[in-house]
XYZ file of C-alpha atoms in Angstrom:
657
model
C -37.631 -124.018 -12.446
C -37.386 -124.113 -8.609
C -34.439 -124.876 -5.971
C -34.883 -127.815 -4.342
C -32.377 -127.776 -1.065
C -30.189 -131.230 -0.856
C -30.095 -133.428 -3.735
C -28.195 -136.641 -3.949
C -27.100 -138.420 -7.383
C -24.890 -141.097 -7.638
C -22.706 -142.413 -10.631
C -24.079 -143.795 -13.944
C -28.321 -142.191 -12.388
C -29.783 -141.503 -16.263
C -27.849 -140.301 -19.019
C -25.908 -137.629 -17.016
C -22.697 -136.604 -18.634
C -19.965 -135.498 -17.547
C -18.550 -131.422 -18.394
C -15.368 -132.737 -20.168
C -16.945 -134.603 -22.298
C -20.401 -132.997 -24.124
C -21.112 -132.970 -27.199
C -19.309 -130.270 -29.222
C -21.446 -127.351 -30.934
C -21.570 -128.723 -34.679
C -25.245 -128.247 -36.509
C -26.104 -131.498 -35.188
C -26.972 -134.528 -38.549
C -30.098 -134.935 -40.386
C -31.932 -136.866 -38.171
C -31.208 -136.335 -35.176
C -33.212 -135.071 -31.728
C -32.918 -132.035 -31.402
C -31.496 -130.687 -27.560
C -33.904 -128.501 -25.201
C -32.677 -125.142 -24.486
C -33.713 -125.568 -21.351
C -31.387 -127.877 -20.189
C -28.719 -126.945 -22.060
C -28.278 -123.827 -21.210
C -26.845 -124.503 -17.552
C -24.740 -127.133 -19.233
C -23.019 -125.042 -21.716
C -22.468 -122.138 -18.849
C -21.555 -125.152 -16.413
C -19.594 -126.844 -19.013
C -17.781 -122.708 -19.508
C -16.721 -122.294 -15.852
C -15.840 -125.209 -13.938
C -12.740 -125.721 -17.518
C -11.380 -129.359 -17.952
C -9.229 -128.659 -13.982
C -12.246 -128.745 -11.895
C -13.685 -131.662 -13.967
C -10.967 -133.620 -13.605
C -11.130 -133.169 -9.671
C -14.536 -134.262 -9.353
C -12.823 -137.802 -10.623
C -10.852 -137.974 -8.236
C -10.757 -139.421 -5.330
C -11.100 -137.180 -2.725
C -14.885 -135.505 -2.076
C -15.343 -131.817 -3.429
C -17.162 -129.149 -1.502
C -17.938 -126.409 -3.785
C -19.816 -123.194 -4.462
C -21.746 -122.299 -7.908
C -22.473 -118.755 -7.864
C -25.070 -118.016 -10.502
C -26.038 -115.021 -12.513
C -29.899 -114.687 -10.683
C -32.176 -115.697 -8.621
C -33.785 -117.690 -12.265
C -30.823 -118.747 -12.731
C -30.978 -121.496 -9.347
C -32.810 -124.108 -9.725
C -31.803 -124.948 -13.284
C -27.626 -124.615 -12.449
C -28.950 -127.084 -9.516
C -29.910 -129.755 -11.951
C -27.084 -129.063 -14.574
C -25.014 -129.357 -11.141
C -26.606 -132.362 -10.199
C -26.766 -134.218 -13.357
C -23.475 -135.019 -13.241
C -21.443 -138.882 -12.900
C -19.940 -138.349 -10.373
C -21.113 -138.428 -6.457
C -22.327 -135.426 -5.766
C -25.167 -133.893 -3.602
C -26.175 -130.490 -4.266
C -27.010 -127.311 -1.615
C -29.884 -125.505 -3.486
C -30.792 -121.875 -2.923
C -32.696 -119.306 -4.578
C -33.833 -117.350 -1.060
C -37.371 -118.637 -2.034
C -37.620 -120.888 0.884
C -37.479 -117.976 4.374
C -37.236 -120.899 6.439
C -34.883 -123.340 4.872
C -32.987 -120.516 2.560
C -30.158 -119.231 5.601
C -26.556 -119.856 6.630
C -27.128 -121.852 9.937
C -28.767 -124.412 7.925
C -27.658 -127.776 6.390
C -23.869 -127.405 7.570
C -24.270 -130.900 8.880
C -25.465 -131.870 6.505
C -22.298 -130.269 4.534
C -20.274 -131.618 6.680
C -21.444 -135.484 5.770
C -22.033 -135.594 2.457
C -18.557 -134.745 2.470
C -17.870 -137.881 5.460
C -19.867 -139.894 2.378
C -17.522 -139.479 0.483
C -19.536 -137.769 -1.987
C -18.970 -133.928 -3.409
C -20.795 -131.232 -2.496
C -22.304 -128.514 -3.835
C -23.356 -125.334 -2.947
C -25.338 -123.495 -6.112
C -26.655 -120.127 -4.938
C -26.445 -116.095 -6.201
C -26.105 -114.448 -3.302
C -23.947 -117.990 -1.563
C -22.989 -116.301 1.697
C -26.403 -114.892 1.827
C -28.143 -118.563 1.065
C -25.639 -121.505 1.327
C -24.717 -123.149 4.658
C -21.695 -121.528 6.667
C -19.461 -124.258 6.648
C -19.803 -124.579 3.165
C -18.851 -121.314 2.423
C -15.892 -121.746 4.623
C -14.153 -124.292 3.194
C -14.999 -124.472 0.350
C -12.280 -126.491 -2.129
C -13.324 -123.858 -5.676
C -15.481 -121.205 -5.927
C -17.234 -121.138 -9.568
C -18.696 -118.319 -11.180
C -21.017 -119.014 -13.672
C -21.065 -115.876 -16.524
C -24.909 -114.891 -17.840
C -24.386 -116.953 -21.570
C -22.321 -114.563 -24.288
C -23.083 -114.070 -27.997
C -20.840 -117.604 -28.274
C -22.419 -119.073 -25.897
C -25.851 -118.425 -27.310
C -24.583 -119.922 -31.292
C -23.293 -122.829 -29.965
C -27.841 -123.076 -27.999
C -29.211 -122.239 -31.012
C -27.147 -124.468 -33.247
C -27.314 -127.706 -31.207
C -31.511 -127.202 -30.683
C -32.677 -125.020 -33.723
C -30.967 -127.716 -36.139
C -29.349 -124.620 -38.081
C -25.777 -123.142 -37.042
C -27.045 -119.188 -36.778
C -25.055 -116.187 -37.997
C -22.977 -114.240 -35.460
C -24.190 -113.017 -32.311
C -23.698 -110.525 -30.273
C -21.563 -110.852 -27.093
C -24.668 -108.295 -25.968
C -27.281 -110.536 -27.527
C -28.961 -111.102 -23.679
C -27.895 -108.691 -22.136
C -29.743 -108.781 -18.952
C -32.089 -111.395 -19.402
C -33.005 -113.710 -17.068
C -32.929 -117.586 -17.249
C -36.446 -118.302 -18.426
C -36.951 -114.896 -20.356
C -33.598 -116.811 -22.130
C -35.156 -120.140 -22.745
C -38.718 -117.948 -24.432
C -36.969 -116.865 -27.061
C -37.065 -120.485 -28.861
C -40.365 -121.093 -29.969
C -41.633 -124.391 -32.377
C -40.878 -123.834 -34.873
C -38.872 -120.113 -34.232
C -35.660 -119.603 -37.365
C -31.822 -119.127 -36.177
C -32.793 -115.525 -36.934
C -36.217 -115.455 -35.686
C -34.574 -116.630 -31.955
C -31.322 -113.903 -32.302
C -34.326 -111.651 -33.162
C -36.684 -112.643 -30.224
C -33.606 -112.312 -28.769
C -32.578 -108.464 -28.786
C -35.770 -107.359 -28.491
C -36.181 -108.811 -24.915
C -32.666 -107.220 -24.053
C -33.389 -104.174 -25.346
C -36.886 -104.014 -23.776
C -34.859 -104.798 -20.253
C -31.699 -102.787 -21.484
C -32.174 -99.317 -21.666
C -29.532 -98.342 -23.064
C -26.625 -100.510 -24.092
C -23.000 -100.691 -26.539
C -24.272 -99.635 -29.359
C -26.120 -96.831 -27.386
C -26.672 -93.888 -30.085
C -26.202 -91.261 -26.570
C -23.015 -90.417 -26.659
C -19.940 -91.318 -24.943
C -19.622 -88.573 -22.074
C -16.226 -87.615 -24.004
C -18.949 -85.984 -26.166
C -22.080 -85.816 -23.928
C -23.175 -82.063 -23.923
C -23.815 -80.430 -21.008
C -21.632 -82.985 -18.484
C -21.369 -81.800 -15.132
C -17.350 -82.015 -14.873
C -17.593 -83.442 -11.838
C -19.988 -86.358 -13.014
C -17.884 -86.586 -16.648
C -14.512 -86.972 -14.650
C -16.284 -89.471 -12.121
C -17.215 -91.966 -15.113
C -14.528 -91.758 -17.305
C -11.976 -92.444 -14.237
C -14.890 -95.440 -13.982
C -14.406 -96.775 -18.231
C -10.395 -96.864 -17.624
C -10.894 -99.467 -14.416
C -14.103 -101.436 -15.581
C -11.252 -101.238 -18.771
C -8.442 -102.453 -16.541
C -10.443 -105.111 -14.446
C -11.910 -106.560 -17.674
C -8.100 -107.057 -18.418
C -7.524 -108.884 -14.939
C -4.650 -105.513 -13.729
C -7.504 -104.631 -10.886
C -9.648 -106.316 -8.870
C -13.047 -105.487 -8.529
C -12.576 -104.107 -5.909
C -10.379 -101.653 -6.546
C -12.694 -99.825 -8.818
C -14.562 -96.641 -8.213
C -17.974 -98.566 -8.954
C -21.284 -97.596 -7.320
C -23.040 -93.168 -6.795
C -25.747 -90.879 -6.459
C -26.429 -88.338 -8.799
C -28.041 -85.266 -7.290
C -29.627 -82.652 -8.497
C -32.424 -80.416 -9.957
C -34.911 -83.014 -12.584
C -33.950 -82.307 -15.931
C -30.394 -81.616 -15.054
C -29.099 -84.847 -17.334
C -29.170 -87.546 -14.661
C -30.844 -90.566 -16.669
C -28.816 -89.327 -19.952
C -25.409 -89.124 -17.662
C -26.260 -93.007 -17.484
C -27.193 -93.692 -20.451
C -24.160 -92.295 -22.022
C -21.868 -93.860 -19.293
C -23.105 -97.451 -19.956
C -22.318 -96.501 -23.794
C -18.415 -95.649 -22.551
C -17.821 -97.705 -20.313
C -19.602 -100.998 -22.836
C -21.952 -101.850 -20.695
C -25.755 -102.835 -21.126
C -27.663 -100.068 -18.654
C -30.753 -101.592 -16.152
C -32.934 -98.515 -15.349
C -35.197 -99.506 -12.844
C -36.985 -97.511 -9.384
C -38.576 -98.060 -6.584
C -42.924 -97.592 -8.750
C -40.882 -100.385 -11.044
C -41.150 -102.775 -8.539
C -44.262 -102.867 -7.407
C -45.531 -101.895 -10.596
C -44.595 -104.787 -11.845
C -45.580 -106.921 -9.477
C -48.834 -107.386 -6.448
C -47.702 -104.887 -4.211
C -46.627 -107.582 -1.505
C -43.731 -107.343 0.225
C -41.711 -110.686 -1.183
C -42.459 -110.170 -4.663
C -41.469 -105.721 -4.150
C -38.247 -107.791 -2.944
C -38.700 -110.147 -5.527
C -38.486 -107.308 -8.369
C -35.399 -105.436 -6.654
C -33.500 -109.187 -6.810
C -34.314 -109.665 -10.487
C -33.334 -106.121 -10.774
C -29.970 -106.591 -9.831
C -29.313 -109.736 -11.559
C -30.365 -108.317 -15.613
C -27.093 -105.879 -14.167
C -25.368 -108.814 -12.053
C -25.541 -111.380 -15.630
C -25.342 -108.429 -17.673
C -22.393 -107.094 -16.126
C -23.304 -103.858 -16.520
C -24.171 -100.507 -14.731
C -27.768 -101.193 -12.566
C -29.625 -97.569 -12.598
C -32.433 -96.716 -10.103
C -34.452 -93.332 -10.800
C -35.909 -91.744 -7.539
C -33.735 -94.118 -4.689
C -34.792 -91.397 -2.334
C -37.876 -93.341 -2.307
C -36.046 -96.030 -0.331
C -37.309 -94.320 3.043
C -34.969 -93.293 5.706
C -35.010 -95.631 8.521
C -34.758 -93.032 10.938
C -37.733 -90.501 9.344
C -40.231 -93.652 9.552
C -42.995 -93.461 11.188
C -44.774 -97.046 13.294
C -47.663 -97.048 10.672
C -44.971 -97.994 7.730
C -42.032 -99.570 9.969
C -43.456 -103.450 10.429
C -43.513 -103.509 6.897
C -40.149 -100.871 4.939
C -37.642 -102.241 7.454
C -37.575 -105.944 6.075
C -37.418 -104.577 2.534
C -35.181 -102.072 3.045
C -32.556 -104.297 5.426
C -32.653 -106.783 2.160
C -31.815 -103.785 -0.247
C -28.462 -102.367 2.095
C -27.633 -105.799 1.722
C -28.185 -106.553 -1.352
C -26.730 -103.490 -2.295
C -23.461 -104.269 -0.180
C -20.533 -105.440 -2.396
C -18.580 -107.402 1.470
C -22.016 -109.296 1.325
C -23.733 -110.199 -2.011
C -20.993 -110.491 -5.069
C -21.511 -106.953 -7.184
C -17.665 -107.515 -9.843
C -18.934 -105.943 -13.005
C -21.353 -104.371 -11.607
C -21.601 -100.138 -11.781
C -24.343 -99.333 -9.381
C -25.356 -95.541 -10.163
C -28.501 -93.870 -8.340
C -30.642 -90.466 -9.632
C -32.426 -88.942 -6.581
C -34.057 -84.507 -7.631
C -34.331 -84.759 -3.641
C -30.447 -83.638 -1.787
C -28.207 -86.060 -0.528
C -28.645 -85.760 3.320
C -32.991 -86.868 2.998
C -31.363 -90.641 2.195
C -30.783 -93.852 4.385
C -27.002 -93.026 5.967
C -26.436 -96.526 5.524
C -27.334 -96.433 1.586
C -24.603 -93.761 0.777
C -21.974 -94.994 3.122
C -18.825 -96.643 1.229
C -19.270 -100.113 -0.367
C -23.158 -98.911 -1.681
C -23.451 -96.120 -3.138
C -20.368 -94.335 -2.022
C -19.964 -91.544 -3.907
C -21.833 -88.321 -3.958
C -22.647 -85.870 -7.102
C -24.206 -83.062 -7.551
C -25.459 -82.264 -10.575
C -26.203 -78.006 -10.741
C -28.334 -76.244 -13.642
C -26.479 -76.307 -16.699
C -24.651 -72.928 -17.530
C -25.056 -70.749 -20.662
C -22.516 -72.375 -22.359
C -23.927 -75.680 -21.826
C -27.209 -74.979 -22.352
C -26.008 -73.808 -26.066
C -23.855 -77.235 -26.243
C -27.096 -79.074 -24.918
C -29.446 -77.408 -27.599
C -26.693 -77.920 -30.445
C -26.633 -81.367 -29.731
C -30.960 -81.823 -30.353
C -30.496 -79.432 -33.395
C -28.331 -81.436 -35.310
C -27.240 -80.228 -38.567
C -30.696 -77.596 -38.066
C -29.805 -73.584 -38.124
C -25.709 -74.219 -39.392
C -25.285 -70.827 -38.878
C -26.345 -70.228 -35.479
C -22.695 -70.623 -33.241
C -22.399 -72.055 -29.339
C -22.223 -68.156 -28.288
C -25.234 -67.045 -29.810
C -27.225 -70.505 -28.685
C -25.782 -69.216 -25.622
C -27.257 -66.090 -26.079
C -29.806 -66.830 -26.367
C -29.540 -69.363 -23.332
C -29.487 -66.530 -21.047
C -32.396 -65.708 -21.910
C -33.900 -68.223 -19.507
C -31.520 -68.201 -16.547
C -32.247 -71.343 -14.242
C -33.470 -73.048 -17.014
C -32.580 -77.341 -17.691
C -30.546 -79.487 -20.391
C -34.813 -81.126 -20.743
C -35.713 -77.657 -21.000
C -33.188 -77.428 -24.202
C -34.238 -80.633 -25.045
C -37.620 -79.046 -25.295
C -37.570 -75.573 -26.972
C -35.210 -78.062 -29.758
C -38.121 -79.999 -30.502
C -40.854 -77.670 -30.082
C -38.641 -75.603 -32.945
C -38.365 -77.898 -35.307
C -42.461 -78.508 -34.852
C -43.334 -75.358 -36.053
C -40.483 -75.174 -39.038
C -42.431 -78.390 -39.693
C -45.945 -77.028 -39.314
C -44.553 -74.131 -41.028
C -43.198 -76.603 -44.625
C -39.852 -74.792 -44.311
C -36.222 -75.391 -42.758
C -35.818 -75.034 -38.793
C -33.998 -71.363 -38.258
C -33.243 -68.848 -35.560
C -36.186 -67.818 -35.401
C -37.781 -70.420 -34.617
C -35.745 -71.285 -31.792
C -36.451 -67.380 -30.174
C -40.101 -68.229 -30.248
C -39.896 -71.123 -28.320
C -37.374 -70.415 -25.550
C -39.034 -66.703 -25.031
C -42.767 -66.614 -25.958
C -44.384 -63.471 -27.239
C -44.311 -60.513 -25.463
C -47.348 -58.336 -23.918
C -45.105 -55.340 -25.535
C -46.855 -52.659 -27.224
C -44.704 -51.893 -30.871
C -44.241 -48.476 -29.945
C -42.548 -49.833 -26.677
C -40.705 -52.789 -29.164
C -39.257 -49.793 -31.366
C -38.635 -48.357 -29.023
C -36.485 -51.307 -26.833
C -35.491 -52.677 -30.626
C -33.797 -48.339 -30.728
C -31.849 -48.693 -27.413
C -30.611 -51.805 -27.742
C -28.750 -51.205 -31.501
C -27.166 -48.226 -30.374
C -25.165 -50.344 -28.301
C -24.742 -52.711 -30.709
C -23.629 -50.025 -33.553
C -21.287 -47.999 -31.180
C -19.744 -51.180 -29.617
C -18.546 -52.341 -33.900
C -17.426 -49.069 -34.068
C -15.071 -48.892 -31.472
C -13.912 -52.434 -32.738
C -15.957 -55.345 -30.678
C -17.569 -57.517 -31.961
C -21.135 -58.440 -31.630
C -22.507 -62.624 -30.151
C -26.163 -61.113 -29.420
C -29.125 -58.401 -29.469
C -32.120 -59.180 -27.952
C -35.309 -57.767 -27.434
C -36.393 -60.238 -25.464
C -38.463 -59.597 -22.314
C -37.127 -61.304 -19.159
C -37.219 -60.974 -15.463
C -34.569 -58.488 -14.686
C -34.777 -56.824 -18.322
C -36.849 -55.848 -21.744
C -33.150 -56.695 -23.859
C -30.281 -57.600 -23.564
C -26.689 -57.301 -26.467
C -23.760 -59.264 -25.970
C -20.688 -57.962 -26.774
C -16.807 -59.273 -26.102
C -14.421 -58.291 -24.602
C -14.749 -55.147 -21.791
C -12.619 -54.189 -19.498
C -9.167 -55.239 -19.171
C -8.329 -56.700 -16.011
C -5.792 -53.733 -15.985
C -7.363 -51.166 -17.431
C -7.015 -46.936 -18.297
C -9.310 -44.311 -18.668
C -9.430 -44.369 -21.885
C -10.832 -48.159 -21.232
C -12.765 -46.731 -19.568
C -14.912 -44.361 -21.545
C -14.886 -46.956 -24.112
C -16.548 -48.629 -22.468
C -19.478 -46.497 -20.913
C -19.805 -45.532 -24.619
C -21.174 -48.313 -25.302
C -23.442 -47.672 -21.771
C -24.503 -44.344 -22.295
C -25.276 -45.406 -26.824
C -28.598 -46.650 -25.984
C -30.342 -43.926 -24.400
C -28.019 -41.732 -27.272
C -30.097 -44.030 -29.939
C -33.630 -43.274 -28.319
C -32.514 -39.705 -28.077
C -31.893 -39.095 -31.999
C -34.479 -41.632 -33.942
C -36.670 -40.531 -31.659
C -36.847 -37.567 -29.618
C -35.989 -37.949 -26.169
C -34.646 -40.806 -23.864
C -36.750 -42.944 -21.772
C -36.849 -44.900 -18.030
C -35.372 -47.454 -19.577
C -31.987 -46.500 -19.475
C -32.073 -46.092 -16.017
C -29.181 -49.124 -15.812
C -27.526 -48.126 -18.336
C -27.265 -45.746 -16.007
C -26.146 -46.305 -12.702
C -23.317 -48.645 -14.327
C -21.701 -46.097 -16.622
C -22.110 -44.181 -12.851
C -20.539 -46.161 -10.540
C -17.171 -46.843 -13.493
C -16.736 -42.863 -13.442
C -17.298 -42.035 -9.883
C -14.457 -45.560 -9.254
C -11.889 -43.754 -11.777
C -11.611 -40.712 -9.760
C -13.359 -42.122 -6.312
C -10.970 -45.321 -6.141
C -8.347 -45.855 -9.626
C -7.272 -42.394 -8.929
C -7.446 -41.379 -13.068
C -9.184 -38.697 -11.850
C -7.951 -35.213 -11.378
C -6.263 -36.143 -8.137
C -4.681 -39.150 -6.786
C -7.194 -39.410 -3.523
C -8.654 -42.309 -2.291
C -12.207 -41.850 -1.615
C -14.008 -45.498 -1.091
C -13.136 -49.008 -2.687
C -13.675 -49.509 -6.222
C -17.142 -51.378 -5.528
C -18.723 -48.711 -3.436
C -16.698 -45.593 -5.777
C -20.912 -44.494 -5.816
C -21.499 -43.439 -1.926
C -18.947 -40.315 -1.983
C -21.445 -38.865 -4.934
C -24.197 -38.382 -2.009
C -22.297 -36.165 0.126
C -18.856 -35.282 -1.579
C -19.741 -32.006 -5.316
C -16.723 -31.669 -5.986
C -16.323 -35.913 -7.119
C -20.539 -35.148 -7.713
C -19.951 -31.862 -10.805
C -16.492 -34.410 -11.827
C -18.395 -37.507 -12.205
C -21.361 -35.863 -13.419
C -18.714 -33.498 -16.480
C -17.186 -36.644 -17.846
C -20.775 -38.236 -18.495
C -22.589 -35.339 -19.758
C -19.015 -35.364 -22.442
C -19.313 -39.113 -23.138
C -22.414 -38.260 -23.698
C -21.890 -35.434 -26.346
C -19.498 -38.361 -28.313
C -21.853 -40.642 -28.288
C -24.640 -38.433 -29.689
C -22.222 -37.473 -32.666
C -21.639 -41.637 -32.992
C -25.097 -42.482 -33.658
C -26.095 -39.564 -35.572
C -23.210 -39.872 -38.207
C -24.376 -44.230 -38.708
C -28.165 -43.662 -37.907
C -28.760 -45.576 -41.344
C -26.874 -48.617 -39.439
C -29.249 -48.279 -35.887
C -32.325 -47.957 -37.792
C -31.227 -51.412 -39.831
C -30.678 -52.694 -36.732
C -33.575 -51.627 -35.079
C -35.956 -52.988 -37.676
C -35.134 -56.410 -38.193
C -34.995 -56.404 -34.173
C -39.316 -55.016 -33.659
C -39.757 -57.581 -36.516
C -37.502 -60.934 -34.764
C -36.753 -59.986 -31.661
C -33.374 -61.902 -31.222
C -30.683 -61.336 -33.455
C -26.811 -63.612 -33.379
C -23.394 -62.167 -33.503
C -22.794 -62.484 -37.131
C -26.090 -60.981 -38.727
C -26.716 -58.151 -36.123
C -21.863 -57.211 -37.591
C -23.731 -58.556 -40.842
C -26.812 -55.077 -41.152
C -23.755 -52.955 -38.889
C -21.279 -53.064 -41.261
C -23.064 -52.591 -44.694
C -25.633 -49.683 -43.322
C -21.496 -48.109 -42.101
C -20.319 -49.389 -45.501
C -22.840 -47.765 -47.453
C -22.553 -44.620 -45.190
C -18.844 -44.062 -45.381
C -19.284 -44.770 -50.017
C -21.922 -42.217 -50.171
C -19.360 -39.204 -48.081
C -16.364 -40.603 -49.960
C -18.119 -40.044 -52.970
C -19.347 -36.656 -51.839
C -16.032 -35.602 -50.887
C -15.454 -36.494 -54.622
C -18.201 -34.460 -55.688
C -17.337 -31.114 -54.040
């Protein structure tokens, strides 16, 4: 149905009925002719929007200027026909922008004046009144009626009177995001009420990527969510609820933002979660969609963009524009593309501008992998996409939360600390990477015909390396030495790994470390753990390797700082700042000798510990060599079992002696 301009309807023509005398919604009696949904739906919506008060004013003697704001361009013609069919003397101005010559604010003001002077009501119908209706009509309007898209009650009434049988309960979002023709298309010949509802639900699901009942977690439970994005989204949800209750006007709702960040950081997931949190549908689109769903001509691309906006407005939902940087920056357009793109960009800027387009209830959310500086400055100013939220790659703890979410109930023994240690094996990984790890691990477990295990995750996160068996054994012994000495010192193990990364051939993660105000005893305890890997290699394999370099470097810096910076050595002389404490070693023989002596003494202590607890080191090294990654709980269990066995044997030997 297309919009025609200036349709005059006089009293008594046809079978028009006043809006406040429309038939009730009971099921039609047997033999009663069913009504057409295309005719009835706009009348039902106008009935609700006008109310009895405005209907009585229309029945008065004074002509009125009225604006009817449609949910979208596709609704304009049908609402215009319904408005022109009321029994009061009326001339309608029906404009949907399809006529680029006539549908302009500067066109038709004289006819508006003439209409009122003739004693007729002047009724303008448009989805964008300020953009298309005569400016005089907009300026002098006695009433502005906003027609909302049909909710569950309206759909239920429509089915009752058009299908002939009352339907079951109808959810309010059953037609979320659908335009007029898409709703009417659900009423097919012979369709039952249940079939009509299912047709609407399927069409809405195809248009709205997420709804209030989507299984995506709300922002409060969204794993790995960027803190700034979460804070903005939760504030928006609170203000949206206040607006729905009538406590604040829409202009006070911070309802637009652009998310920028590398691919895979969760921008689309955030949009779905926001829809769940605000409890409104999500209409997802992109410039690519506008081209793919149209012939690609300028006017068809514009209509596709308008259609996406109208769907979000009809649903009172979230319009999510992915890859928003595909809307070109006008400052960077070359002459070849400027003539085509300038009208499109200008139209979009007008469409998204809250000052020129009714955006009440519509949240604008854009996403880009590019920097915000790549976007047209007019697009990201206040009033359009006014807020910028940078979404950074998640840290290891956030990746662990994302992994746990995608794993569900699988691998119950893998706590967040273990998963975070696993995530640290892949620095720079994104939430999308974590989701893929979970899928790959689950697939491997299915192929093997068993439940998902932590080893499957290790294989997904860190594919097999090219280490020889002797090298793998040495790495396992080295990391096991760190873990065992840590447990002996009373520290908890978070994870032990021999997965090769860009920076190391293994990693042992223990809790605690140096306190904020450490003493010499604290430093020496830390050094014991640092030197334990070298000691384990020496005791179990006969000699240490160059793999101990980083441990020796860290231990040397700590001992040097103890002597040269903190006054914890043989004198109180401050020789260098803490971060540069090792520099005087190159020219200070006395300092060099003191540091070397301390390192040798502590190394001797660690060698004694490793010799005593050799069985524990071997047991953990065996597990590491076989599996490459052992979480903290299992590593501690292996070590403590060996320690207890050794202690029991020692006690038995003493009793025998």
